[in-house]
Amino acid sequence: MKLQQLRYLLAIADNGLNITAASEKLYTSQPGVSKQLKLLEEELGLRLFSRNGKSLDGVTHAGNLVLEKAASIMTEVENIKRLANELQNEQEGSLSIGTTHTQARYVLPDILQAFRKRYPDVKLNLHQGTSEQIAEMMKTGLIDFAVASSSGAKSTDTVSLPCYHWDRAILMPKDHPLTQLDDIELHDLAEYPIITYVFNQNGHSSFRDAFAHEGLKPNIAITARDADVIKTYVRKGLGVGIAASMAYDPEVDNDLVAVSTHDILPSCTTWLGFREEQYFRSYMYDFIEMLAPHLNRSTVDRAVHEYRKHGHVLSIDPRQLPYKLIQRPSAKDQLAA
């Protein structure tokens, strides 16, 4: 059995059982891939795929089991290569991060600046997307780490470590009627068009749930993936914005008023996610600790051990996390300042 055969096997599965497409992806010939598949099946004494004439039309039970093992083996092969590279060049390498616009724009710049100063020879690859897109990036191995937020449960498909909490903010022009209220409640918000983030495709939304719990329905006028877009449309008078509080800069956004939703909407948690089999280089541990100081090397290693044993992390209680940002004053206080 050769690693090349396992690589071909995985490529066939990843390309819809189309050997021609798999061979093109591998930059090799279709007959060569077919031959290696045949040799592998003969050596194992198993049919890995069901066939319809010369075409593959399904994966057998044995094939699914072999594919799972093959994927694990090829991951370990890549880990060995990375280990060898690290031993030769401990300060060099690459780090690929999948994250949302909010994290990329408002949280990561200072962290990545400090990281680059410490590791100038590590290439950083930043991939932006929605939560669903980031999950797909992780699944396909495009990224090493996912940095994303949720107000509900974390993903169970990866090792997920809580980093910090943050709140949303109500954004509005200084002359908006809501700025005259001492405290803004959900029923106050429900009276105005709302501009906020695009909701997840799974339909769950703690934002909507909070309104529903009060017997209210928010008037969602516009949704966007970018907090800067939300602020633009708030300035145009198209509605009240609901965005991450970290997206409000008192100097840049001094034409707007920002009021924390801490008392009326659930807080959000930013999570760091990675695959269970992820091989960690020293600079990866350092990046995690820069992002969340409580996640030092020993904590991360313990969390991985817990995940492998229990299917989830036991030792880090997200309820004990610090808040990333301080609460902002009321609308009236901001107008008086």
Short mmCIF file of C-alpha atoms in Angstrom, two decimals:
data_model
loop_
_atom_site.label_atom_id
_atom_site.label_comp_id
_atom_site.label_asym_id
_atom_site.label_seq_id
_atom_site.Cartn_x
_atom_site.Cartn_y
_atom_site.Cartn_z
CA MET A 1 0.00 0.00 0.00
CA LYS A 2 1.31 3.41 -0.96
CA LEU A 3 0.48 6.89 0.31
CA GLN A 4 -0.13 7.81 -3.31
CA GLN A 5 -2.95 5.28 -3.49
CA LEU A 6 -4.60 6.76 -0.39
CA ARG A 7 -4.24 10.24 -1.86
CA TYR A 8 -5.92 9.05 -5.06
CA LEU A 9 -8.67 7.36 -3.07
CA LEU A 10 -9.49 10.55 -1.17
CA ALA A 11 -9.40 12.62 -4.35
CA ILE A 12 -11.95 10.31 -5.99
CA ALA A 13 -14.29 10.69 -3.01
CA ASP A 14 -13.81 14.47 -2.91
CA ASN A 15 -14.64 14.82 -6.62
CA GLY A 16 -18.00 13.10 -6.65
CA LEU A 17 -16.56 9.66 -7.57
CA ASN A 18 -15.45 11.15 -10.88
CA ILE A 19 -12.04 9.64 -11.67
CA THR A 20 -11.41 12.06 -14.52
CA ALA A 21 -12.03 15.06 -12.26
CA ALA A 22 -9.88 13.51 -9.54
CA SER A 23 -6.99 12.94 -11.97
CA GLU A 24 -7.18 16.56 -13.15
CA LYS A 25 -7.11 17.75 -9.54
CA LEU A 26 -4.04 15.56 -8.95
CA TYR A 27 -2.36 16.62 -12.21
CA THR A 28 -2.03 13.04 -13.33
CA SER A 29 -3.64 10.71 -15.87
CA GLN A 30 -7.05 9.10 -15.52
CA PRO A 31 -5.73 5.59 -16.39
CA GLY A 32 -3.06 5.99 -13.71
CA VAL A 33 -5.64 6.78 -11.03
CA SER A 34 -7.86 3.88 -12.14
CA LYS A 35 -4.92 1.50 -12.04
CA GLN A 36 -3.86 2.52 -8.53
CA LEU A 37 -7.44 2.17 -7.28
CA LYS A 38 -7.61 -1.33 -8.74
CA LEU A 39 -4.27 -2.30 -7.15
CA LEU A 40 -5.42 -0.95 -3.77
CA GLU A 41 -8.69 -2.90 -3.88
CA GLU A 42 -6.82 -6.07 -4.88
CA GLU A 43 -4.33 -5.66 -2.05
CA LEU A 44 -7.07 -5.08 0.51
CA GLY A 45 -9.37 -7.72 -0.93
CA LEU A 46 -12.25 -5.25 -0.70
CA ARG A 47 -14.56 -3.41 -3.04
CA LEU A 48 -14.30 0.24 -2.02
CA PHE A 49 -16.76 1.55 -4.59
CA SER A 50 -19.85 0.14 -6.27
CA ARG A 51 -19.82 0.37 -10.05
CA ASN A 52 -22.21 0.92 -12.91
CA GLY A 53 -20.27 -0.27 -15.93
CA LYS A 54 -16.97 1.57 -15.90
CA SER A 55 -18.29 4.38 -13.71
CA LEU A 56 -18.28 4.55 -9.93
CA ASP A 57 -21.76 5.14 -8.53
CA GLY A 58 -21.35 4.74 -4.78
CA VAL A 59 -19.09 4.09 -1.81
CA THR A 60 -19.39 0.70 -0.16
CA HIS A 61 -19.53 0.21 3.60
CA ALA A 62 -15.93 -1.01 3.53
CA GLY A 63 -15.04 1.99 1.38
CA ASN A 64 -16.41 4.45 3.92
CA LEU A 65 -14.36 2.83 6.69
CA VAL A 66 -11.19 2.86 4.59
CA LEU A 67 -11.78 6.48 3.54
CA GLU A 68 -12.04 7.53 7.18
CA LYS A 69 -8.73 5.85 8.01
CA ALA A 70 -7.08 7.19 4.85
CA ALA A 71 -8.07 10.75 5.73
CA SER A 72 -6.60 10.31 9.21
CA ILE A 73 -3.37 8.88 7.80
CA MET A 74 -2.92 11.70 5.29
CA THR A 75 -3.54 14.26 8.02
CA GLU A 76 -0.79 12.68 10.10
CA VAL A 77 1.50 12.66 7.07
CA GLU A 78 1.01 16.42 6.77
CA ASN A 79 1.63 16.79 10.50
CA ILE A 80 4.92 14.92 10.16
CA LYS A 81 5.95 17.23 7.34
CA ARG A 82 5.07 20.25 9.44
CA LEU A 83 6.96 18.82 12.42
CA ALA A 84 10.06 18.33 10.28
CA ASN A 85 9.75 21.86 8.97
CA GLU A 86 9.36 23.26 12.47
CA LEU A 87 12.43 21.43 13.75
CA GLN A 88 14.43 22.95 10.92
CA ASN A 89 12.80 26.43 10.99
CA GLU A 90 11.13 27.13 14.32
CA GLN A 91 10.41 30.78 13.46
CA GLU A 92 9.06 30.17 9.97
CA GLY A 93 5.84 28.75 8.58
CA SER A 94 2.29 29.82 7.90
CA LEU A 95 -0.92 30.38 9.83
CA SER A 96 -4.33 30.42 8.17
CA ILE A 97 -7.22 31.98 10.05
CA GLY A 98 -10.89 31.95 9.07
CA THR A 99 -12.89 34.73 10.67
CA THR A 100 -15.81 37.11 10.32
CA HIS A 101 -15.62 40.71 9.19
CA THR A 102 -16.21 41.97 12.74
CA GLN A 103 -13.28 40.03 14.19
CA ALA A 104 -11.00 40.77 11.22
CA ARG A 105 -11.80 44.48 11.25
CA TYR A 106 -12.07 45.33 14.94
CA VAL A 107 -10.29 42.67 17.05
CA LEU A 108 -7.51 40.96 15.12
CA PRO A 109 -5.49 43.94 13.74
CA ASP A 110 -3.65 44.69 17.01
CA ILE A 111 -3.18 40.99 17.74
CA LEU A 112 -1.78 40.22 14.29
CA GLN A 113 0.45 43.28 14.45
CA ALA A 114 2.00 41.98 17.69
CA PHE A 115 2.23 38.48 16.23
CA ARG A 116 4.04 39.74 13.12
CA LYS A 117 6.49 41.62 15.29
CA ARG A 118 7.33 38.42 17.15
CA TYR A 119 7.21 36.13 14.09
CA PRO A 120 8.12 38.19 11.00
CA ASP A 121 8.80 35.07 8.93
CA VAL A 122 5.42 33.43 9.52
CA LYS A 123 3.05 33.99 6.60
CA LEU A 124 -0.46 34.94 7.69
CA ASN A 125 -3.48 34.00 5.58
CA LEU A 126 -6.74 35.67 6.62
CA HIS A 127 -9.96 34.24 5.16
CA GLN A 128 -13.21 36.13 5.83
CA GLY A 129 -16.66 34.60 5.67
CA THR A 130 -19.90 33.83 7.43
CA SER A 131 -20.08 31.26 10.22
CA GLU A 132 -21.23 28.64 7.72
CA GLN A 133 -18.42 29.48 5.30
CA ILE A 134 -15.83 29.36 8.07
CA ALA A 135 -17.11 25.92 9.13
CA GLU A 136 -16.66 24.72 5.55
CA MET A 137 -13.13 26.17 5.45
CA MET A 138 -12.32 24.21 8.59
CA LYS A 139 -13.86 21.03 7.22
CA THR A 140 -11.80 21.19 4.02
CA GLY A 141 -8.55 22.04 5.83
CA LEU A 142 -8.21 25.50 4.26
CA ILE A 143 -7.67 27.11 7.67
CA ASP A 144 -5.83 26.20 10.87
CA PHE A 145 -7.98 28.27 13.21
CA ALA A 146 -11.50 29.65 13.14
CA VAL A 147 -12.22 32.83 15.09
CA ALA A 148 -15.94 33.51 15.15
CA SER A 149 -18.75 34.42 17.50
CA SER A 150 -22.10 33.11 18.58
CA SER A 151 -24.69 33.87 21.22
CA GLY A 152 -25.61 30.21 21.54
CA ALA A 153 -23.86 26.85 21.67
CA LYS A 154 -20.49 26.28 20.03
CA SER A 155 -19.89 23.89 17.17
CA THR A 156 -19.42 20.24 18.13
CA ASP A 157 -17.49 19.43 14.95
CA THR A 158 -14.26 21.05 16.15
CA VAL A 159 -12.41 21.71 19.38
CA SER A 160 -13.89 25.08 20.37
CA LEU A 161 -12.36 27.23 23.11
CA PRO A 162 -14.14 30.33 24.46
CA CYS A 163 -12.09 33.53 24.21
CA TYR A 164 -14.20 36.42 25.49
CA HIS A 165 -17.70 37.88 25.67
CA TRP A 166 -18.98 40.99 23.94
CA ASP A 167 -22.26 42.82 23.56
CA ARG A 168 -24.15 44.34 20.69
CA ALA A 169 -24.78 48.07 20.53
CA ILE A 170 -27.75 50.10 19.35
CA LEU A 171 -26.48 52.63 16.79
CA MET A 172 -28.51 55.72 15.86
CA PRO A 173 -28.12 59.34 14.76
CA LYS A 174 -27.90 61.90 17.54
CA ASP A 175 -31.34 63.31 16.73
CA HIS A 176 -33.13 59.94 16.87
CA PRO A 177 -36.09 59.77 19.31
CA LEU A 178 -34.57 56.79 21.13
CA THR A 179 -31.68 58.97 22.32
CA GLN A 180 -34.13 60.73 24.63
CA LEU A 181 -34.83 57.59 26.65
CA ASP A 182 -32.97 56.81 29.86
CA ASP A 183 -33.19 53.09 29.12
CA ILE A 184 -34.01 51.50 25.77
CA GLU A 185 -36.12 48.35 26.01
CA LEU A 186 -36.99 45.80 23.35
CA HIS A 187 -40.49 47.19 22.92
CA ASP A 188 -38.89 50.56 22.14
CA LEU A 189 -36.71 49.02 19.45
CA ALA A 190 -39.66 47.14 17.98
CA GLU A 191 -41.23 50.46 16.98
CA TYR A 192 -38.45 51.29 14.48
CA PRO A 193 -36.90 49.63 11.40
CA ILE A 194 -33.78 47.69 12.37
CA ILE A 195 -30.55 47.25 10.41
CA THR A 196 -28.44 44.35 11.63
CA TYR A 197 -26.31 41.39 10.66
CA VAL A 198 -27.40 38.65 8.25
CA PHE A 199 -28.90 35.77 10.21
CA ASN A 200 -27.45 32.26 10.10
CA GLN A 201 -28.86 29.91 7.50
CA ASN A 202 -29.96 27.46 10.19
CA GLY A 203 -32.65 29.96 11.16
CA HIS A 204 -31.64 30.21 14.84
CA SER A 205 -31.22 33.74 16.15
CA SER A 206 -30.84 34.78 19.78
CA PHE A 207 -31.75 38.29 18.59
CA ARG A 208 -35.16 37.17 17.32
CA ASP A 209 -35.60 34.82 20.29
CA ALA A 210 -35.17 37.73 22.72
CA PHE A 211 -37.99 39.65 21.01
CA ALA A 212 -40.20 36.56 20.79
CA HIS A 213 -39.75 35.96 24.52
CA GLU A 214 -41.32 39.38 25.11
CA GLY A 215 -44.11 38.70 22.61
CA LEU A 216 -42.55 41.10 20.12
CA LYS A 217 -41.42 40.88 16.50
CA PRO A 218 -38.52 43.06 15.34
CA ASN A 219 -38.97 45.06 12.14
CA ILE A 220 -35.86 43.92 10.25
CA ALA A 221 -35.48 46.40 7.41
CA ILE A 222 -31.97 45.61 6.16
CA THR A 223 -29.39 42.91 6.92
CA ALA A 224 -25.67 43.06 6.08
CA ARG A 225 -22.51 41.12 6.87
CA ASP A 226 -20.43 44.22 7.52
CA ALA A 227 -20.80 46.58 10.51
CA ASP A 228 -19.50 49.46 8.40
CA VAL A 229 -22.38 48.89 5.98
CA ILE A 230 -24.83 48.87 8.88
CA LYS A 231 -23.48 52.22 10.10
CA THR A 232 -23.71 53.69 6.59
CA TYR A 233 -27.42 52.92 6.33
CA VAL A 234 -28.04 54.17 9.86
CA ARG A 235 -26.52 57.48 8.78
CA LYS A 236 -28.90 57.50 5.81
CA GLY A 237 -31.81 57.33 8.25
CA LEU A 238 -33.02 53.93 7.09
CA GLY A 239 -33.25 52.44 10.56
CA VAL A 240 -31.67 51.78 13.94
CA GLY A 241 -28.48 49.71 13.77
CA ILE A 242 -27.70 46.65 15.89
CA ALA A 243 -24.02 45.74 15.57
CA ALA A 244 -21.07 44.57 17.63
CA SER A 245 -20.20 47.20 20.23
CA MET A 246 -16.55 46.94 19.19
CA ALA A 247 -17.54 48.28 15.76
CA TYR A 248 -18.30 51.70 17.25
CA ASP A 249 -15.36 54.11 17.38
CA PRO A 250 -16.22 57.26 19.40
CA GLU A 251 -13.84 59.36 17.30
CA VAL A 252 -14.71 58.05 13.83
CA ASP A 253 -18.40 57.54 14.57
CA ASN A 254 -18.96 60.72 16.58
CA ASP A 255 -22.06 61.50 14.51
CA LEU A 256 -23.74 58.41 15.97
CA VAL A 257 -24.84 57.38 19.44
CA ALA A 258 -24.08 53.84 20.68
CA VAL A 259 -25.98 52.24 23.55
CA SER A 260 -25.14 48.80 24.90
CA THR A 261 -27.74 46.04 24.68
CA HIS A 262 -26.23 44.24 27.67
CA ASP A 263 -29.47 44.33 29.65
CA ILE A 264 -31.88 43.44 26.83
CA LEU A 265 -30.06 41.04 24.46
CA PRO A 266 -27.90 37.96 25.13
CA SER A 267 -24.17 38.52 25.13
CA CYS A 268 -22.08 36.94 22.37
CA THR A 269 -19.00 34.76 22.81
CA THR A 270 -16.02 34.67 20.50
CA TRP A 271 -14.66 31.14 20.05
CA LEU A 272 -11.40 29.77 18.71
CA GLY A 273 -11.95 26.53 16.78
CA PHE A 274 -9.59 23.96 15.30
CA ARG A 275 -9.62 20.35 14.18
CA GLU A 276 -8.88 17.70 16.78
CA GLU A 277 -5.91 16.45 14.75
CA GLN A 278 -4.41 19.92 14.27
CA TYR A 279 -0.64 19.91 14.70
CA PHE A 280 0.45 22.89 16.78
CA ARG A 281 3.62 24.77 16.09
CA SER A 282 5.01 26.99 18.82
CA TYR A 283 3.83 30.18 17.16
CA MET A 284 0.28 28.80 16.99
CA TYR A 285 0.17 28.49 20.77
CA ASP A 286 1.47 32.06 21.02
CA PHE A 287 -1.23 33.36 18.67
CA ILE A 288 -3.95 31.74 20.79
CA GLU A 289 -2.55 33.26 23.98
CA MET A 290 -2.38 36.70 22.32
CA LEU A 291 -6.04 36.36 21.37
CA ALA A 292 -7.12 35.01 24.76
CA PRO A 293 -4.50 35.20 27.54
CA HIS A 294 -6.23 32.52 29.62
CA LEU A 295 -5.68 29.98 26.81
CA ASN A 296 -2.02 29.19 27.41
CA ARG A 297 -0.25 26.15 26.00
CA SER A 298 -1.06 23.79 28.87
CA THR A 299 -4.73 24.84 28.82
CA VAL A 300 -5.00 24.21 25.08
CA ASP A 301 -3.30 20.80 25.37
CA ARG A 302 -5.61 19.82 28.24
CA ALA A 303 -8.65 20.92 26.25
CA VAL A 304 -7.61 18.76 23.27
CA HIS A 305 -7.15 15.79 25.60
CA GLU A 306 -10.62 16.37 27.08
CA TYR A 307 -12.17 16.66 23.64
CA ARG A 308 -10.65 13.36 22.52
CA LYS A 309 -11.85 11.64 25.67
CA HIS A 310 -15.30 13.19 26.14
CA GLY A 311 -16.20 14.78 22.81
CA HIS A 312 -16.19 18.27 24.34
CA VAL A 313 -14.02 20.52 26.51
CA LEU A 314 -14.71 20.35 30.24
CA SER A 315 -12.17 22.61 31.89
CA ILE A 316 -13.12 26.04 30.48
CA ASP A 317 -16.41 27.52 31.64
CA PRO A 318 -17.43 30.27 29.20
CA ARG A 319 -19.50 31.89 31.92
CA GLN A 320 -16.26 32.91 33.66
CA LEU A 321 -14.80 34.75 30.65
CA PRO A 322 -13.98 38.47 30.73
CA TYR A 323 -15.75 41.02 28.58
CA LYS A 324 -13.73 42.30 25.68
CA LEU A 325 -15.10 45.83 25.93
CA ILE A 326 -16.48 48.10 28.63
CA GLN A 327 -20.09 49.18 28.66
CA ARG A 328 -20.92 52.48 26.98
CA PRO A 329 -22.85 55.30 28.72
CA SER A 330 -26.51 55.94 28.03
CA ALA A 331 -27.65 57.88 24.98
CA LYS A 332 -28.43 60.96 27.09
CA ASP A 333 -24.97 60.88 28.69
CA GLN A 334 -23.33 60.67 25.26
CA LEU A 335 -25.37 63.61 23.97
CA ALA A 336 -24.43 65.66 27.04
CA ALA A 337 -20.72 64.86 26.75
#
